[in-house]
């Protein structure tokens, strides 16, 4: 290797994995995280000032979390203690804490790096607190999961959380160039295959380097088809029990709400490709039809239920097309939260007035006693009035009339708005009653 290579990498050993051989020796050579590592960025400023604080590095796999932790220790003269939460317990932590105490007596600091820190339970996380608090250790935790959900509030309050980005195309291209420099030859890929290799890595630098090891000795030139046959595309990041599950359903929901059918189809495809249960999606889009469309298009919920039914009958992949059709219908339907907002107001009113009786005129009177008590007296059968509307009061006698449902001017609610306006006028002016010889049903 020339001088430039030795400044980037450890002495080369071809028996080691390429990802390990290409680990940078200085922070400035870490790719794709300049927003944190540049001299004027948050972590960069700490290194320049030689004063680290405990932190959590949150980011996807292959974005450099472990490398950054190791280099932080090296560039601030701290002893580096790596630990995996997957394979370690309280006994391992005690040994590290005791060693850190001994170092502190000789004015040597300790950086404890905990990979997959979210896998520690609450009690294990609590064990860090006194040692972080008094400076015995600088804790650097790495996680792929949202720290807000996975880490103790007490631990989070003592650490700064830094978000690492998935590696972009420029960063991945830089890694390819470095790999070619270390290998001593260009990869046997044509330009389209080179771009496909970057796309297949899906932002994961480690996965990219692993794929490079598989293709570096292939007879060239390798086109996109040959590349696809030689290496496996990285499985998309998606865990049905973790944050990506909620992030993607939120993206689908908000894309439909924002009337963007193309974005909604994209997020639907992302979820299905990631292994999401299609019936979960069916339930969520049905809820969306009620919550975000409602009476603006009463057919929306029917479309959602039909898609749910079709999927249950056909399964994957055929039934997924029904979900796509429903997503498009909901995305392009008029939106209204009039039903949701009205029901919320009605709930609040019910809690305030929960013991009030209905007015007696709308109560059934199946017995003579109930008739004698006035049940059903004066009830007017609305369909049998001249206007189809009696204007009677259906609220409790001791409750003022309230307006809960306020339709919008969009979609079918435009018609509903006009109808409610007519009824309000009739209620105020007194609609005409039916003739006496009209028959009125005596039950509901």
Coordinates of C-alpha atoms in Angstrom, one line a residue:
X1 CA 0.0 0.0 0.0
X2 CA 1.1 3.6 -0.6
X3 CA 1.2 6.3 2.1
X4 CA -2.4 7.4 1.5
X5 CA -3.7 3.9 2.1
X6 CA -1.8 3.5 5.4
X7 CA -3.3 6.7 6.6
X8 CA -6.8 5.3 6.1
X9 CA -6.5 1.7 7.1
X10 CA -4.8 -0.8 9.4
X11 CA -1.9 -2.8 8.0
X12 CA -3.5 -5.1 5.4
X13 CA -4.2 -8.7 6.1
X14 CA -6.0 -10.4 3.3
X15 CA -7.4 -13.1 5.6
X16 CA -9.5 -10.5 7.4
X17 CA -12.9 -9.4 6.0
X18 CA -12.8 -6.4 3.7
X19 CA -15.1 -4.4 6.0
X20 CA -12.6 -4.9 8.8
X21 CA -9.5 -4.1 6.6
X22 CA -11.1 -0.9 5.5
X23 CA -12.0 0.5 9.0
X24 CA -10.7 4.1 9.1
X25 CA -8.0 5.1 11.5
X26 CA -9.2 8.7 12.0
X27 CA -12.6 10.2 12.3
X28 CA -12.2 12.4 9.3
X29 CA -12.1 9.3 7.1
X30 CA -15.5 8.0 8.3
X31 CA -17.9 8.5 5.4
X32 CA -21.5 9.8 5.4
X33 CA -21.7 11.3 8.9
X34 CA -20.2 14.8 8.5
X35 CA -23.2 16.3 10.2
X36 CA -21.8 14.8 13.4
X37 CA -18.1 14.4 12.9
X38 CA -16.9 17.6 11.1
X39 CA -14.8 19.9 13.3
X40 CA -17.7 22.3 13.7
X41 CA -20.3 19.5 14.3
X42 CA -21.4 18.2 17.7
X43 CA -19.1 15.2 18.1
X44 CA -16.3 16.9 16.1
X45 CA -16.3 19.8 18.6
X46 CA -16.0 17.3 21.5
X47 CA -13.0 15.7 19.9
X48 CA -11.3 19.0 19.2
X49 CA -11.9 20.0 22.8
X50 CA -10.8 16.6 24.1
X51 CA -13.9 16.3 26.3
X52 CA -16.5 13.7 25.5
X53 CA -19.9 13.3 27.1
X54 CA -21.8 10.0 27.3
X55 CA -23.9 9.5 24.2
X56 CA -26.1 7.1 22.2
X57 CA -25.4 6.6 18.5
X58 CA -28.7 5.8 16.9
X59 CA -28.7 4.6 13.3
X60 CA -29.2 1.8 10.8
X61 CA -26.8 -1.1 10.4
X62 CA -23.6 -0.4 8.5
X63 CA -23.5 3.3 9.1
X64 CA -20.3 3.4 11.2
X65 CA -21.4 3.3 14.9
X66 CA -18.8 0.9 16.1
X67 CA -16.0 2.6 14.2
X68 CA -16.9 6.0 15.5
X69 CA -16.9 4.7 19.1
X70 CA -13.5 3.2 18.7
X71 CA -12.0 6.3 17.1
X72 CA -13.5 8.5 19.7
X73 CA -11.6 6.6 22.4
X74 CA -8.3 6.7 20.4
X75 CA -8.5 10.4 19.6
X76 CA -9.3 11.4 23.2
X77 CA -6.8 9.0 24.9
X78 CA -9.5 6.9 26.6
X79 CA -9.2 3.2 27.2
X80 CA -11.6 1.4 24.9
X81 CA -13.9 -1.2 26.5
X82 CA -16.2 -2.8 23.9
X83 CA -19.2 -4.8 25.0
X84 CA -22.1 -6.4 23.3
X85 CA -25.4 -6.3 25.1
X86 CA -26.4 -9.5 23.3
X87 CA -23.7 -11.6 25.0
X88 CA -23.0 -9.7 28.2
X89 CA -24.7 -9.3 31.6
X90 CA -24.3 -7.6 34.9
X91 CA -21.2 -9.6 35.9
X92 CA -19.4 -8.3 32.8
X93 CA -20.4 -4.8 33.6
X94 CA -19.1 -5.0 37.1
X95 CA -15.7 -6.1 35.9
X96 CA -15.5 -3.2 33.5
X97 CA -16.7 -0.7 36.2
X98 CA -14.0 -2.0 38.6
X99 CA -11.3 -1.7 35.9
X100 CA -12.5 1.8 35.1
X101 CA -12.2 2.8 38.7
X102 CA -8.6 1.6 38.9
X103 CA -7.8 3.5 35.7
X104 CA -9.4 6.6 37.1
X105 CA -7.0 6.4 40.1
X106 CA -4.1 6.9 37.7
X107 CA -6.0 9.6 35.8
X108 CA -6.8 7.3 32.8
X109 CA -10.4 7.6 31.5
X110 CA -12.5 4.8 30.1
X111 CA -14.9 4.8 27.1
X112 CA -17.4 1.9 27.5
X113 CA -18.9 1.1 24.1
X114 CA -22.1 -1.0 24.4
X115 CA -23.3 -2.4 21.0
X116 CA -27.1 -3.1 20.8
X117 CA -27.6 -1.2 24.1
X118 CA -31.3 -1.5 23.7
X119 CA -31.1 -5.2 24.4
X120 CA -30.1 -4.5 28.1
X121 CA -33.2 -4.6 30.3
X122 CA -34.1 -1.7 32.6
X123 CA -32.2 -3.0 35.6
X124 CA -29.0 -3.5 33.5
X125 CA -29.4 0.0 32.1
X126 CA -29.8 1.4 35.6
X127 CA -26.4 -0.1 36.6
X128 CA -24.7 2.5 34.3
X129 CA -26.2 5.5 36.1
X130 CA -23.7 6.1 39.0
X131 CA -20.6 5.5 36.8
X132 CA -21.9 7.8 34.1
X133 CA -22.9 10.3 36.7
X134 CA -19.5 10.5 38.4
X135 CA -17.5 10.3 35.2
X136 CA -15.9 6.9 35.9
X137 CA -16.9 5.9 32.4
X138 CA -17.9 7.8 29.2
X139 CA -20.7 5.6 27.9
X140 CA -21.2 5.3 24.1
X141 CA -24.2 3.1 23.3
X142 CA -25.1 2.0 19.8
X143 CA -28.6 1.1 18.8
X144 CA -30.7 0.6 15.7
X145 CA -33.9 1.1 17.7
X146 CA -35.5 4.4 18.8
X147 CA -33.9 5.2 22.2
X148 CA -37.1 6.9 23.3
X149 CA -38.8 3.6 23.3
X150 CA -35.9 1.3 24.3
X151 CA -33.8 3.2 26.9
X152 CA -34.5 4.3 30.5
X153 CA -35.5 7.9 30.8
X154 CA -32.9 8.3 33.6
X155 CA -30.1 7.0 31.3
X156 CA -31.3 9.1 28.4
X157 CA -31.2 12.2 30.6
X158 CA -27.5 11.6 31.1
X159 CA -26.6 10.9 27.5
X160 CA -26.8 12.9 24.3
X161 CA -28.5 11.1 21.4
X162 CA -27.0 11.5 18.0
X163 CA -28.7 10.2 14.9
X164 CA -26.6 8.6 12.2
X165 CA -27.8 8.6 8.6
X166 CA -27.9 5.6 6.3
X167 CA -25.0 6.0 3.8
X168 CA -25.9 7.9 0.6
X169 CA -24.7 7.2 -2.9
X170 CA -21.7 9.5 -2.6
X171 CA -20.5 7.8 0.6
X172 CA -21.0 4.3 -0.8
X173 CA -19.1 5.3 -4.0
X174 CA -16.3 6.5 -1.7
X175 CA -16.2 3.0 -0.1
X176 CA -16.1 1.3 -3.5
X177 CA -13.1 3.5 -4.5
X178 CA -11.3 2.7 -1.3
X179 CA -11.9 -1.0 -1.7
X180 CA -10.6 -0.8 -5.3
X181 CA -7.5 1.0 -4.0
X182 CA -6.9 -1.6 -1.3
X183 CA -7.5 -4.5 -3.7
X184 CA -5.3 -2.9 -6.3
X185 CA -7.7 -3.3 -9.2
X186 CA -11.1 -1.9 -10.3
X187 CA -14.1 -4.0 -9.8
X188 CA -15.1 -6.0 -12.9
X189 CA -18.4 -4.2 -13.2
X190 CA -19.8 -2.1 -16.0
X191 CA -21.3 1.3 -15.0
X192 CA -24.9 0.1 -14.7
X193 CA -23.8 -2.8 -12.5
X194 CA -21.7 -0.5 -10.4
X195 CA -24.8 1.7 -9.8
X196 CA -26.9 -1.5 -9.1
X197 CA -24.3 -2.6 -6.5
X198 CA -24.8 0.7 -4.7
X199 CA -28.6 0.4 -4.8
X200 CA -28.4 -3.2 -3.6
X201 CA -26.5 -2.1 -0.5
X202 CA -29.4 0.1 0.5
X203 CA -27.3 2.5 2.6
X204 CA -25.4 -0.2 4.5
X205 CA -21.6 0.2 4.1
X206 CA -20.7 -3.1 5.7
X207 CA -23.1 -5.0 3.4
X208 CA -21.6 -3.1 0.4
X209 CA -18.1 -4.3 1.3
X210 CA -19.3 -7.8 1.8
X211 CA -20.8 -7.8 -1.7
X212 CA -17.5 -6.4 -3.1
X213 CA -15.7 -9.4 -1.7
X214 CA -18.1 -11.6 -3.7
X215 CA -17.7 -9.8 -7.0
X216 CA -14.0 -8.7 -7.0
X217 CA -12.7 -11.9 -8.6
X218 CA -15.6 -12.5 -11.1
X219 CA -14.6 -12.5 -14.8
X220 CA -15.6 -9.2 -16.2
X221 CA -17.2 -7.2 -17.5
X222 CA -20.2 -8.0 -15.2
X223 CA -23.5 -6.5 -16.2
X224 CA -26.6 -5.9 -13.9
X225 CA -28.1 -9.4 -14.7
X226 CA -24.8 -11.2 -13.9
X227 CA -24.4 -9.1 -10.7
X228 CA -27.9 -10.0 -9.5
X229 CA -27.1 -13.7 -10.1
X230 CA -23.8 -13.4 -8.2
X231 CA -24.9 -11.5 -5.0
X232 CA -28.1 -11.2 -2.9
X233 CA -29.8 -7.8 -2.6
X234 CA -29.8 -6.6 1.0
X235 CA -33.1 -7.3 2.7
X236 CA -34.9 -4.0 3.4
X237 CA -34.8 -2.8 7.0
X238 CA -38.2 -3.7 8.5
X239 CA -39.2 -5.2 11.8
X240 CA -42.9 -5.7 12.4
X241 CA -42.4 -5.2 16.2
X242 CA -40.1 -2.2 16.1
X243 CA -40.0 1.4 15.0
X244 CA -39.8 0.9 11.2
X245 CA -43.2 -0.9 11.5
X246 CA -44.8 2.3 12.9
X247 CA -42.8 4.6 10.7
X248 CA -44.0 3.0 7.5
X249 CA -47.6 2.7 8.5
X250 CA -47.5 6.3 9.5
X251 CA -46.0 7.2 6.1
X252 CA -48.8 5.3 4.3
X253 CA -51.5 6.9 6.4
X254 CA -50.2 10.4 5.9
X255 CA -49.7 9.9 2.2
X256 CA -53.3 8.9 1.8
X257 CA -54.4 11.7 4.0
X258 CA -52.4 14.1 1.9
X259 CA -54.1 12.8 -1.3
X260 CA -50.8 11.5 -2.8
X261 CA -51.6 8.2 -4.4
X262 CA -48.1 7.6 -5.8
X263 CA -46.4 8.0 -2.4
X264 CA -49.1 5.9 -0.8
X265 CA -48.5 3.1 -3.3
X266 CA -44.8 3.3 -2.6
X267 CA -45.2 2.9 1.2
X268 CA -47.7 0.1 0.7
X269 CA -45.1 -1.7 -1.5
X270 CA -42.4 -1.1 1.1
X271 CA -44.4 -2.6 3.9
X272 CA -45.4 -5.7 1.8
X273 CA -41.9 -6.2 0.6
X274 CA -40.7 -6.0 4.2
X275 CA -43.0 -8.8 5.3
X276 CA -45.8 -6.8 7.0
X277 CA -49.0 -8.7 7.6
X278 CA -51.4 -7.6 4.8
X279 CA -54.3 -8.0 7.1
X280 CA -52.8 -5.4 9.5
X281 CA -52.7 -3.0 6.5
X282 CA -56.3 -3.9 5.7
X283 CA -57.4 -3.0 9.2
X284 CA -55.5 0.3 9.1
X285 CA -56.8 1.5 5.8
X286 CA -60.4 0.6 7.0
X287 CA -59.8 2.8 10.0
X288 CA -58.5 5.5 7.7
X289 CA -61.7 5.4 5.6
X290 CA -63.7 6.1 8.7
X291 CA -61.4 8.6 10.4
X292 CA -60.1 10.7 7.5
X293 CA -62.8 10.4 4.9
X294 CA -66.0 9.5 6.6
X295 CA -69.1 11.1 5.1
X296 CA -67.2 13.0 2.5
X297 CA -67.3 9.7 0.6
X298 CA -69.4 7.0 2.3
X299 CA -68.3 4.5 -0.3
X300 CA -64.7 4.7 1.0
X301 CA -65.2 2.3 3.9
X302 CA -67.0 -0.1 1.6
X303 CA -63.9 -0.1 -0.7
X304 CA -61.6 -0.8 2.3
X305 CA -63.8 -3.6 3.5
X306 CA -64.0 -5.1 0.0
X307 CA -60.2 -5.1 -0.2
X308 CA -60.0 -6.7 3.2
X309 CA -62.4 -9.4 2.1
X310 CA -60.7 -10.0 -1.3
X311 CA -57.3 -10.4 0.4
X312 CA -58.7 -12.9 2.9
X313 CA -60.2 -14.9 0.0
X314 CA -57.1 -14.7 -2.4
X315 CA -54.1 -14.3 -0.1
X316 CA -50.7 -13.1 -1.4
X317 CA -49.7 -12.1 -4.0
X318 CA -53.1 -11.8 -5.8
X319 CA -55.0 -10.2 -3.0
X320 CA -52.4 -7.5 -2.5
X321 CA -53.7 -5.8 -5.7
X322 CA -57.0 -5.3 -3.9
X323 CA -55.2 -3.5 -1.1
X324 CA -53.4 -1.3 -3.7
X325 CA -56.8 -0.5 -5.3
X326 CA -58.2 0.5 -1.9
X327 CA -55.2 2.6 -1.1
X328 CA -55.6 4.5 -4.4
X329 CA -59.4 5.0 -3.8
X330 CA -58.7 6.4 -0.3
X331 CA -55.9 8.6 -1.5
X332 CA -58.0 10.2 -4.2
X333 CA -61.2 10.5 -2.2
X334 CA -62.3 13.8 -0.6
X335 CA -61.1 14.1 3.0
X336 CA -63.1 15.0 6.1
X337 CA -62.7 14.4 9.8
X338 CA -66.2 15.6 10.5
X339 CA -67.3 12.2 11.8
X340 CA -64.3 11.8 14.0
X341 CA -64.5 15.3 15.4
X342 CA -68.3 15.1 15.9
X343 CA -68.0 11.7 17.7
X344 CA -65.2 13.1 20.0
X345 CA -67.4 16.0 21.0
X346 CA -70.4 13.7 21.6
X347 CA -68.2 11.5 23.8
X348 CA -67.2 14.5 25.9
X349 CA -70.9 15.6 26.2
X350 CA -71.9 12.1 27.2
X351 CA -69.4 12.0 30.0
X352 CA -70.7 15.4 31.3
X353 CA -74.4 14.4 31.2
X354 CA -74.4 10.6 31.4
X355 CA -77.4 10.3 33.8
X356 CA -79.9 12.3 31.8
X357 CA -83.0 10.4 30.5
X358 CA -84.1 10.7 26.9
X359 CA -87.2 12.9 26.4
X360 CA -90.4 10.9 27.1
X361 CA -91.9 11.4 23.7
X362 CA -89.2 9.2 22.0
X363 CA -89.6 6.4 24.6
X364 CA -91.5 3.3 23.6
X365 CA -94.6 2.4 25.7
X366 CA -95.2 -1.3 25.5
X367 CA -97.3 -1.4 28.7
X368 CA -100.3 0.6 30.0
X369 CA -98.2 1.9 32.9
X370 CA -95.6 3.4 30.6
X371 CA -98.4 5.0 28.5
X372 CA -99.9 6.4 31.7
X373 CA -96.5 7.9 32.5
X374 CA -96.4 9.7 29.2
X375 CA -94.0 7.5 27.3
X376 CA -94.3 8.1 23.6
X377 CA -96.9 10.9 24.0
X378 CA -96.6 13.5 21.3
X379 CA -94.1 11.5 19.2
X380 CA -94.2 12.4 15.5
X381 CA -93.1 9.9 12.9
X382 CA -90.8 12.0 10.7
X383 CA -91.2 10.0 7.4
X384 CA -95.0 10.6 7.7
X385 CA -94.8 14.4 7.9
X386 CA -95.3 16.6 4.9
X387 CA -91.6 17.6 4.9
X388 CA -90.2 14.3 6.2
X389 CA -88.9 16.2 9.2
X390 CA -90.7 16.9 12.4
X391 CA -88.2 19.2 14.1
X392 CA -88.7 17.5 17.4
X393 CA -86.1 17.6 20.1
X394 CA -84.3 14.4 20.7
X395 CA -81.8 15.6 23.4
X396 CA -82.6 15.1 27.1
X397 CA -85.0 17.7 28.4
X398 CA -82.4 19.1 30.8
X399 CA -79.7 19.5 28.2
X400 CA -79.3 22.3 25.7
X401 CA -79.1 21.3 22.1
X402 CA -75.4 21.0 20.9
X403 CA -73.9 20.7 17.4
X404 CA -71.4 17.9 17.2
X405 CA -71.3 17.0 13.5
X406 CA -70.1 19.8 11.3
X407 CA -69.6 18.6 7.7
X408 CA -67.2 20.1 5.4
X409 CA -67.9 21.6 2.0
X410 CA -66.1 18.7 0.2
X411 CA -67.4 15.6 -1.4
X412 CA -70.8 14.2 -0.3
X413 CA -70.7 16.4 2.8
X414 CA -71.5 19.3 0.6
X415 CA -74.9 17.7 0.1
X416 CA -75.2 16.9 3.8
X417 CA -74.4 20.5 4.7
X418 CA -77.3 21.8 2.6
X419 CA -79.6 19.2 4.0
X420 CA -78.7 20.2 7.6
X421 CA -79.1 23.8 6.8
X422 CA -82.7 23.1 5.5
X423 CA -83.5 21.1 8.6
X424 CA -82.2 23.8 10.9
X425 CA -84.5 26.3 9.1
X426 CA -87.5 24.0 9.5
X427 CA -86.6 23.4 13.1
X428 CA -86.6 27.2 13.7
X429 CA -89.8 28.0 11.8
X430 CA -91.8 24.9 12.8
X431 CA -92.3 22.2 10.1
X432 CA -95.9 21.2 9.3
X433 CA -97.1 18.0 10.9
X434 CA -98.7 15.1 9.1
X435 CA -102.5 14.7 8.6
X436 CA -104.3 13.0 11.5
X437 CA -105.3 10.1 9.4
X438 CA -101.7 9.1 8.7
X439 CA -100.6 5.9 10.5
X440 CA -97.7 6.2 12.9
X441 CA -95.7 3.1 14.0
X442 CA -95.8 2.5 17.7
X443 CA -92.3 1.0 18.0
X444 CA -88.8 1.8 16.9

